[in-house]
Coordinates of N, CA, C and O in Angstrom, one line a residue:
M178 N 0.8 -1.2 0.0 CA 0.0 0.0 0.0 C 0.9 1.2 0.0 O 1.9 1.3 0.7
S179 N 0.5 2.2 -0.8 CA 1.3 3.4 -0.9 C 0.4 4.6 -1.4 O -0.7 4.3 -1.9
A180 N 0.9 5.8 -1.2 CA 0.2 6.9 -1.6 C -0.1 6.9 -3.1 O -1.1 7.5 -3.6
S181 N 0.8 6.3 -3.9 CA 0.6 6.2 -5.3 C -0.6 5.4 -5.7 O -1.1 5.5 -6.9
E182 N -1.1 4.6 -4.8 CA -2.3 3.8 -5.1 C -3.6 4.6 -4.9 O -4.7 4.2 -5.3
F183 N -3.5 5.8 -4.3 CA -4.6 6.6 -4.1 C -5.3 7.0 -5.4 O -4.6 7.5 -6.4
D184 N -6.6 6.9 -5.5 CA -7.4 7.2 -6.7 C -8.5 8.2 -6.3 O -9.4 7.7 -5.7
E185 N -8.4 9.4 -6.7 CA -9.4 10.4 -6.3 C -10.8 10.1 -6.9 O -11.8 10.6 -6.4
N186 N -10.8 9.2 -7.9 CA -12.1 8.8 -8.5 C -12.7 7.6 -7.8 O -13.8 7.2 -8.2
D187 N -12.0 7.0 -7.0 CA -12.5 5.8 -6.2 C -13.4 6.3 -5.1 O -12.9 7.1 -4.2
P188 N -14.6 5.9 -5.0 CA -15.5 6.5 -4.0 C -15.1 6.1 -2.6 O -15.4 6.9 -1.6
W189 N -14.4 5.0 -2.4 CA -13.9 4.6 -1.1 C -12.8 5.6 -0.7 O -12.8 6.2 0.4
H190 N -11.8 5.8 -1.5 CA -10.7 6.7 -1.3 C -11.2 8.2 -1.1 O -10.8 8.9 -0.2
A191 N -12.1 8.6 -1.9 CA -12.7 9.9 -1.8 C -13.4 10.2 -0.5 O -13.3 11.3 0.1
N192 N -14.1 9.2 0.0 CA -14.8 9.3 1.2 C -13.8 9.6 2.4 O -14.0 10.5 3.2
V193 N -12.8 8.7 2.5 CA -11.8 8.9 3.5 C -11.0 10.2 3.4 O -10.8 10.9 4.4
H194 N -10.8 10.6 2.2 CA -10.0 11.9 1.9 C -10.8 13.0 2.4 O -10.3 14.0 3.0
L195 N -12.2 13.0 2.3 CA -13.0 14.1 2.8 C -13.4 14.0 4.2 O -13.4 14.9 5.0
V196 N -13.8 12.8 4.7 CA -14.4 12.6 6.0 C -13.4 11.9 7.0 O -13.7 11.9 8.2
F197 N -12.3 11.4 6.6 CA -11.2 10.8 7.4 C -11.5 9.4 7.9 O -10.7 8.8 8.5
E198 N -12.8 8.9 7.7 CA -13.2 7.6 8.2 C -14.4 7.2 7.5 O -15.0 7.9 6.7
F199 N -14.8 6.0 7.8 CA -16.1 5.5 7.4 C -17.1 5.5 8.5 O -16.7 5.1 9.6
Q200 N -18.3 6.0 8.3 CA -19.3 5.9 9.3 C -20.6 5.3 8.7 O -21.0 5.7 7.7
C201 N -21.1 4.3 9.4 CA -22.2 3.6 8.9 C -23.4 4.5 8.9 O -23.7 5.1 9.9
Y202 N -24.1 4.6 7.8 CA -25.2 5.6 7.7 C -26.5 5.0 8.5 O -27.4 5.8 8.8
E203 N -26.4 3.8 8.9 CA -27.6 3.2 9.6 C -27.4 3.2 11.1 O -28.3 3.5 11.9
C204 N -26.2 2.8 11.6 CA -26.0 2.6 13.0 C -24.9 3.5 13.6 O -24.6 3.5 14.8
D205 N -24.2 4.3 12.8 CA -23.1 5.2 13.1 C -21.8 4.5 13.6 O -20.9 5.2 14.1
K206 N -21.7 3.2 13.3 CA -20.4 2.6 13.6 C -19.3 3.2 12.8 O -19.5 3.7 11.7
L207 N -18.1 3.3 13.4 CA -17.0 4.0 12.7 C -15.8 3.0 12.4 O -15.6 2.1 13.1
L208 N -15.2 3.3 11.3 CA -13.9 2.6 11.0 C -13.0 3.7 10.5 O -13.3 4.4 9.5
G209 N -11.9 3.9 11.2 CA -11.0 5.0 10.9 C -9.6 4.8 11.5 O -9.1 3.7 11.6
Y210 N -9.0 5.9 12.0 CA -7.7 5.9 12.4 C -7.4 5.0 13.6 O -6.3 4.4 13.7
Q211 N -8.4 4.9 14.5 CA -8.2 4.0 15.7 C -8.0 2.6 15.2 O -7.2 1.9 15.9
E212 N -8.6 2.2 14.2 CA -8.5 0.8 13.7 C -7.4 0.6 12.7 O -6.9 -0.5 12.5
V213 N -7.0 1.6 12.0 CA -6.0 1.6 11.0 C -5.0 2.7 11.1 O -4.9 3.6 10.4
P214 N -4.2 2.6 12.2 CA -3.2 3.7 12.4 C -2.1 3.5 11.3 O -1.6 2.5 11.0
V215 N -1.7 4.6 10.7 CA -0.7 4.7 9.6 C 0.3 5.8 9.9 O 0.5 6.6 9.0
G216 N 0.8 5.8 11.1 CA 1.8 6.9 11.4 C 1.2 8.3 11.3 O 0.1 8.5 11.7
D217 N 2.1 9.2 10.9 CA 1.7 10.6 10.9 C 0.8 10.9 9.7 O 1.2 10.7 8.5
L218 N -0.5 11.2 10.0 CA -1.4 11.5 8.9 C -1.0 12.7 8.1 O -1.4 12.8 6.9
G219 N -0.2 13.6 8.6 CA 0.2 14.7 7.8 C 1.2 14.3 6.7 O 1.1 14.8 5.6
E220 N 2.0 13.3 7.0 CA 3.0 12.8 6.0 C 2.4 11.6 5.2 O 2.9 11.4 4.1
N221 N 1.5 10.9 5.7 CA 1.0 9.7 5.1 C -0.5 9.7 4.8 O -1.1 8.6 4.8
F222 N -1.1 10.8 4.6 CA -2.5 10.9 4.5 C -3.1 10.1 3.3 O -4.1 9.4 3.5
L223 N -2.5 10.2 2.2 CA -3.0 9.4 1.0 C -2.9 7.9 1.2 O -3.7 7.1 0.9
E224 N -1.8 7.5 1.9 CA -1.5 6.1 2.2 C -2.6 5.7 3.2 O -3.2 4.6 3.1
Y225 N -2.9 6.5 4.1 CA -4.0 6.2 5.1 C -5.3 6.0 4.4 O -6.1 5.1 4.7
C226 N -5.7 6.9 3.4 CA -6.9 6.8 2.7 C -7.0 5.4 2.0 O -8.1 4.8 2.0
V227 N -6.0 5.0 1.4 CA -5.9 3.7 0.8 C -6.1 2.5 1.8 O -6.8 1.6 1.7
A228 N -5.3 2.7 2.9 CA -5.3 1.6 3.9 C -6.7 1.4 4.6 O -7.1 0.3 4.7
V229 N -7.3 2.5 5.0 CA -8.6 2.4 5.7 C -9.7 1.9 4.7 O -10.6 1.2 5.0
S230 N -9.6 2.3 3.4 CA -10.5 1.8 2.4 C -10.3 0.3 2.2 O -11.3 -0.4 2.2
N231 N -9.1 -0.2 2.1 CA -8.9 -1.6 2.0 C -9.4 -2.4 3.2 O -9.9 -3.5 3.1
E232 N -9.2 -1.8 4.4 CA -9.6 -2.4 5.6 C -11.2 -2.5 5.6 O -11.7 -3.6 6.0
A233 N -11.8 -1.5 5.2 CA -13.3 -1.5 5.2 C -13.8 -2.5 4.3 O -14.7 -3.3 4.6
K234 N -13.2 -2.6 3.1 CA -13.7 -3.6 2.1 C -13.4 -5.0 2.6 O -14.3 -5.9 2.4
S235 N -12.3 -5.2 3.2 CA -11.9 -6.6 3.6 C -12.8 -7.1 4.8 O -12.9 -8.2 5.0
H236 N -13.4 -6.1 5.5 CA -14.2 -6.5 6.7 C -15.7 -6.4 6.3 O -16.5 -6.6 7.2
G237 N -16.0 -6.2 5.1 CA -17.4 -6.3 4.6 C -18.3 -5.1 4.6 O -19.5 -5.1 4.6
W238 N -17.6 -3.9 4.7 CA -18.4 -2.7 4.6 C -18.9 -2.6 3.2 O -18.4 -3.2 2.2
D239 N -20.1 -2.0 3.1 CA -20.8 -1.9 1.8 C -20.9 -0.5 1.3 O -21.3 0.4 2.0
F240 N -20.5 -0.3 0.0 CA -20.7 1.0 -0.6 C -22.2 1.1 -1.1 O -22.7 0.3 -1.8
V241 N -22.9 2.1 -0.6 CA -24.3 2.3 -0.9 C -24.4 3.3 -2.0 O -25.1 3.1 -3.1
E242 N -23.9 4.5 -1.8 CA -23.8 5.5 -2.8 C -22.7 6.5 -2.4 O -22.2 6.4 -1.3
D243 N -22.4 7.5 -3.2 CA -21.3 8.4 -2.8 C -21.5 8.9 -1.4 O -22.6 9.4 -1.0
F244 N -20.4 8.7 -0.6 CA -20.4 9.2 0.8 C -21.4 8.5 1.7 O -21.8 9.1 2.7
K245 N -21.8 7.4 1.3 CA -22.8 6.6 2.1 C -22.4 5.1 2.1 O -22.4 4.5 1.1
F246 N -22.0 4.7 3.3 CA -21.5 3.3 3.5 C -22.3 2.7 4.6 O -22.8 3.3 5.5
S247 N -22.3 1.3 4.6 CA -22.9 0.6 5.8 C -21.9 -0.4 6.3 O -21.1 -1.0 5.5
C248 N -21.9 -0.6 7.6 CA -21.0 -1.5 8.3 C -21.4 -2.9 7.9 O -22.5 -3.2 7.4
P249 N -20.6 -3.9 8.2 CA -20.9 -5.3 7.8 C -22.2 -5.8 8.5 O -23.0 -6.5 7.8
S250 N -22.5 -5.4 9.7 CA -23.7 -5.9 10.4 C -24.9 -5.3 9.7 O -25.9 -6.1 9.4
C251 N -24.9 -4.0 9.4 CA -26.1 -3.4 8.8 C -26.2 -3.9 7.3 O -27.4 -4.1 6.8
A252 N -25.1 -4.1 6.6 CA -25.1 -4.6 5.3 C -25.8 -6.0 5.2 O -26.6 -6.3 4.4
N253 N -25.4 -6.8 6.2 CA -25.9 -8.2 6.2 C -27.4 -8.2 6.6 O -28.2 -9.0 6.0
K254 N -27.9 -7.3 7.4 CA -29.3 -7.2 7.7 C -30.1 -6.9 6.4 O -31.3 -7.4 6.3
R255 N -29.6 -6.1 5.6 CA -30.3 -5.7 4.3 C -30.4 -6.9 3.4 O -31.3 -6.9 2.5
L256 N -29.5 -7.8 3.5 CA -29.5 -9.0 2.6 C -30.5 -10.1 3.0 O -30.8 -10.9 2.1
V257 N -30.9 -10.1 4.2 CA -31.9 -11.1 4.6 C -33.3 -10.6 4.6 O -33.7 -9.6 4.4

């Protein structure tokens, strides 16, 4: 993972770049710096955007629409 992987057109990366974390729109669960520490955010911010996006995807967060995501628990509830 590196800053060169950051894609401003990727909705996951764009969300973290603007909001700094993911927040479930249904239950307000957060996924951010506490769960994915990447050193100094001032120096590694784009790397952090990529890392937290990858972490969210790997744990089952769901992209609903631009700047709207749901945590794995809420995403699973919608599937049943």
